[in-house]
XYZ file of C-alpha atoms in Angstrom:
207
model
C -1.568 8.176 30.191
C -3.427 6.083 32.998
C -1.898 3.894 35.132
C -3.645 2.191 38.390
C -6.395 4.965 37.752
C -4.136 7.336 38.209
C -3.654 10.214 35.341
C -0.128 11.041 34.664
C 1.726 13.350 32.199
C 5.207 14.088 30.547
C 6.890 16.240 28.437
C 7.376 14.574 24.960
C 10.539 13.986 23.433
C 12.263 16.434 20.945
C 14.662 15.276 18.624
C 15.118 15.392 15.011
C 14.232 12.203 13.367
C 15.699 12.058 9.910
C 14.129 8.752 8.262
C 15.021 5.765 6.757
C 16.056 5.794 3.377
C 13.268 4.821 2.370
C 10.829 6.959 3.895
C 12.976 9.737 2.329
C 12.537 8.555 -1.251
C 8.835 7.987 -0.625
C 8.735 11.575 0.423
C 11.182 12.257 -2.557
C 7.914 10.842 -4.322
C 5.480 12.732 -2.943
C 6.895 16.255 -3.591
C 7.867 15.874 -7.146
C 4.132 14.442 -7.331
C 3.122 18.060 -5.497
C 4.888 19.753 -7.771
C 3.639 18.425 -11.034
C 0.243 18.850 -10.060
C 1.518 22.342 -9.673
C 1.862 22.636 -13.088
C -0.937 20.728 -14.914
C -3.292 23.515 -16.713
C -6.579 24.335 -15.372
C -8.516 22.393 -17.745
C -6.896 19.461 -16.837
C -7.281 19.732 -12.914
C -10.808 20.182 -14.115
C -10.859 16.768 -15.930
C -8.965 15.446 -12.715
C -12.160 16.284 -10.529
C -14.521 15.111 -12.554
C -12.678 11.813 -12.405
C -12.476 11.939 -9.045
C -16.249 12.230 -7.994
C -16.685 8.955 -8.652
C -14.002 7.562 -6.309
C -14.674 6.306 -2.698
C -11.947 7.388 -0.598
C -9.653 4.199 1.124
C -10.596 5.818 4.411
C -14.400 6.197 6.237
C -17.073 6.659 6.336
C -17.777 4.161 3.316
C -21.093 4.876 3.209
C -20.700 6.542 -0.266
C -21.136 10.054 1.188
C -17.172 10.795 1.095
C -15.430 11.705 -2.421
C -11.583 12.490 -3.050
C -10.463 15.996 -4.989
C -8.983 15.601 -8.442
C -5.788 16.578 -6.817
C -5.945 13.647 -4.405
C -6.254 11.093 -6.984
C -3.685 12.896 -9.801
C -0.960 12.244 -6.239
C -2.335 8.729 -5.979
C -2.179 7.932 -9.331
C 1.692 9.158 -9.457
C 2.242 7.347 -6.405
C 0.851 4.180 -8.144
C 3.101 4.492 -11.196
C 6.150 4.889 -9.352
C 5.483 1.840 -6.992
C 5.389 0.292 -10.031
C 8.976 1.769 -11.689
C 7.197 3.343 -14.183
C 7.527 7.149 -12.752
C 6.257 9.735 -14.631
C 2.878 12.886 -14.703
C -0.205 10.611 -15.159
C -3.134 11.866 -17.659
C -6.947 11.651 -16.384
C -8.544 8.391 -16.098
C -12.107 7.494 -15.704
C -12.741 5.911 -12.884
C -13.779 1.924 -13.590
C -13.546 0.195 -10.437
C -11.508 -2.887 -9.917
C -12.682 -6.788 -9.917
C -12.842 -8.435 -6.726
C -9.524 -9.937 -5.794
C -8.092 -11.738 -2.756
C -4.647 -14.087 -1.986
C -4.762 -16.836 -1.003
C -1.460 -17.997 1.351
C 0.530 -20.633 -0.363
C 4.041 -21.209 1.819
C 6.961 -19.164 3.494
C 10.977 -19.874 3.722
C 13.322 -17.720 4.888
C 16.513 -17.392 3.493
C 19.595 -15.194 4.494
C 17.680 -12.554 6.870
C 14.485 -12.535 4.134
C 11.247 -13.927 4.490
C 10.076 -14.940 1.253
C 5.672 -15.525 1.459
C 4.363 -16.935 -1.704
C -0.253 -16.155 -2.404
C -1.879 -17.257 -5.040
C -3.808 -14.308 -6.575
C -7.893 -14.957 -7.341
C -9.778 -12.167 -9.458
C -13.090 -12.578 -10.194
C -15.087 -10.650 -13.088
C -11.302 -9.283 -14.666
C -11.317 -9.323 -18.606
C -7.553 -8.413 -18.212
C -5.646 -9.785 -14.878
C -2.535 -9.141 -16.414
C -2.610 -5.277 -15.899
C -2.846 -5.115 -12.300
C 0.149 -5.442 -9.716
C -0.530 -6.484 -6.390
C 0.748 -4.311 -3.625
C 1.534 -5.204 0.062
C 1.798 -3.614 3.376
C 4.087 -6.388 5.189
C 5.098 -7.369 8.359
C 6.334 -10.100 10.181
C 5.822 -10.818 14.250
C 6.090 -13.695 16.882
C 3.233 -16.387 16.148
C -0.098 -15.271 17.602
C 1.253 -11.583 18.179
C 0.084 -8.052 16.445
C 1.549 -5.694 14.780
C 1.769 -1.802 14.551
C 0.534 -0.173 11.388
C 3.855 1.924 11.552
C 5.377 -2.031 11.270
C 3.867 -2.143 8.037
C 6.357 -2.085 5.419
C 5.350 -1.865 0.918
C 6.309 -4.818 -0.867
C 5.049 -5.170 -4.544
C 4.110 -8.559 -4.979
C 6.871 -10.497 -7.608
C 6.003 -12.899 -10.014
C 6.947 -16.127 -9.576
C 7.373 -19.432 -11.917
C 3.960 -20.768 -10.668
C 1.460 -19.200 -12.371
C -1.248 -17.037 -10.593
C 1.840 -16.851 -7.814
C 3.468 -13.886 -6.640
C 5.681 -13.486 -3.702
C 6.548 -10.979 -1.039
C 10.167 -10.585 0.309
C 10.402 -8.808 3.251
C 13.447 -8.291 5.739
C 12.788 -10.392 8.882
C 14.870 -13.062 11.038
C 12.116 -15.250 11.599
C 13.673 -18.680 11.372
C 11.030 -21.267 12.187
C 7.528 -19.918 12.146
C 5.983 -16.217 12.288
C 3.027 -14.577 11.847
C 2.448 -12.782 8.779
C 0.650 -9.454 8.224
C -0.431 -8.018 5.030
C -2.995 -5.198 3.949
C -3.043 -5.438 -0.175
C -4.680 -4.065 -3.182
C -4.052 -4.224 -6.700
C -2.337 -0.883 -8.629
C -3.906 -0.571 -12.493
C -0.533 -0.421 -14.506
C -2.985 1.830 -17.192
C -3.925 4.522 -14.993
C -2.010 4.000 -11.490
C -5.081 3.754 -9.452
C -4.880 1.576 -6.406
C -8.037 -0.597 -5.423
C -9.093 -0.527 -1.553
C -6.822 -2.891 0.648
C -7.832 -5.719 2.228
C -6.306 -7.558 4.962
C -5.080 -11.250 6.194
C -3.047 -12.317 8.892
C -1.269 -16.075 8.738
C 0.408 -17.601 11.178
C 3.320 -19.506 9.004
C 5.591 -22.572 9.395
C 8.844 -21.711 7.592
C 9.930 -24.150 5.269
C-alpha cells in the first residue's frame, strides 16, 4: 500500500477463519448444489447448456458477448430455490427473461436491534407478478456513509398487509436515521432463475 508516496509492504495475516453460520449453510448450499449436478445424466447437462446460451451473465462485459455454462445456471437455479425454502435438483428451463421491476422506498422503524424497510414493488410488462420473490443484498450505515459489498447481507423481501409491499428485516442498531443499501432482483419461484440486480441507496428517518 501507498502512503505519503511512499510504497510499503507486509506480511498478511494467517489465521483460520471459520464463518458465520450463515456463510456455512450458504456453502452447505453450494456443495450439495455441486454435487447434484454431479449426477444429472449427460443428456440433461446438454439441455442445461442449451438453456444457458441465452443467458447474460450478472457480471461484465454486458455487451451480449459473455454467456454462462449450463452448469452455472443448473447452481444458480438451486441456489434460487433454496433462497426461497423450496430446496430441491431443478429441471431445465428456457430462458424467458424477466419484466422490468424496481422498489420504490416506502418507510423504516426499528424495533428491538432490527431494522424493518418497507418498498413498494413496480413490474412492468408481468402477466404473472405473483411468481417472483424479491431478493435483497442489505445493509445499513451512518447517514451519507458507504458501505462494503462484504457488508451486504441476503434478505428475501416479506410480504406485508399492504399490498404490492414487502419488507426487509435486517439486524442493525440504527435508532434514529441510517442509510440504507440494497442491490435486488427478483427469483422466478417456477424455475429459480434470478433477474440482474439493481441498486438504491436511501438515506432513512426511522419511525
Amino acid at each position: 500500500y501507498h502512503r505519503d508516496g511512499v510504497c510499503y509492504w507486509r506480511t498478511r495475516d494467517q489465521h483460520d477463519f471459520s464463518g458465520t453460520p450463515a456463510q456455512l449453510d450458504a456453502l452447505e448450499v453450494h456443495r450439495r448444489a455441486l454435487a447434484a449436478w454431479r449426477e444429472v445424466p449427460d443428456d440433461v447437462k446438454e439441455a442445461w447448456r442449451v438453456c444457458a446460451s441465452a443467458v447474460e451473465p450478472h457480471k461484465p462485459p454486458f455487451d451480449g458477448s459473455a454467456r454462462i455454462t449450463g452448469h452455472n445456471l443448473f447452481v444458480s437455479a438451486y441456489h434460487g430455490f433454496a433462497t426461497l425454502g423450496d430446496e430441491h435438483i431443478p429441471s431445465p428451463v428456457p430462458w424467458s427473461g424477466f419484466p422490468l421491476f424496481n422498489l420504490e422506498f416506502v418507510r423504516a422503524s426499528s424495533k428491538v436491534g432490527f431494522l424493518h424497510a418497507r418498498f413498494r414493488v413496480w413490474f412492468s410488462g408481468a402477466d404473472d407478478c405473483n411468481r417472483y420473490a424479491v431478493l435483497g443484498k442489505v445493509a445499513v450505515s451512518a447517514p451519507g456513509t458507504g458501505c462494503k459489498t462484504s457488508q451486504l447481507r441476503n434478505c428475501l423481501g416479506m410480504e406485508t398487509e399492504e399490498p404490492g409491499v414487502i419488507e426487509f428485516v435486517i439486524e442493525s442498531d440504527a435508532a434514529e436515521s441510517c442509510q440504507i443499501h440494497i442491490r435486488y432482483a427478483l427469483i422466478d419461484s417456477e424455475s429459480g432463475y434470478r433477474s440482474q440486480y439493481q441498486r438504491s441507496s436511501i438515506l432513512a428517518v426511522l419511525l
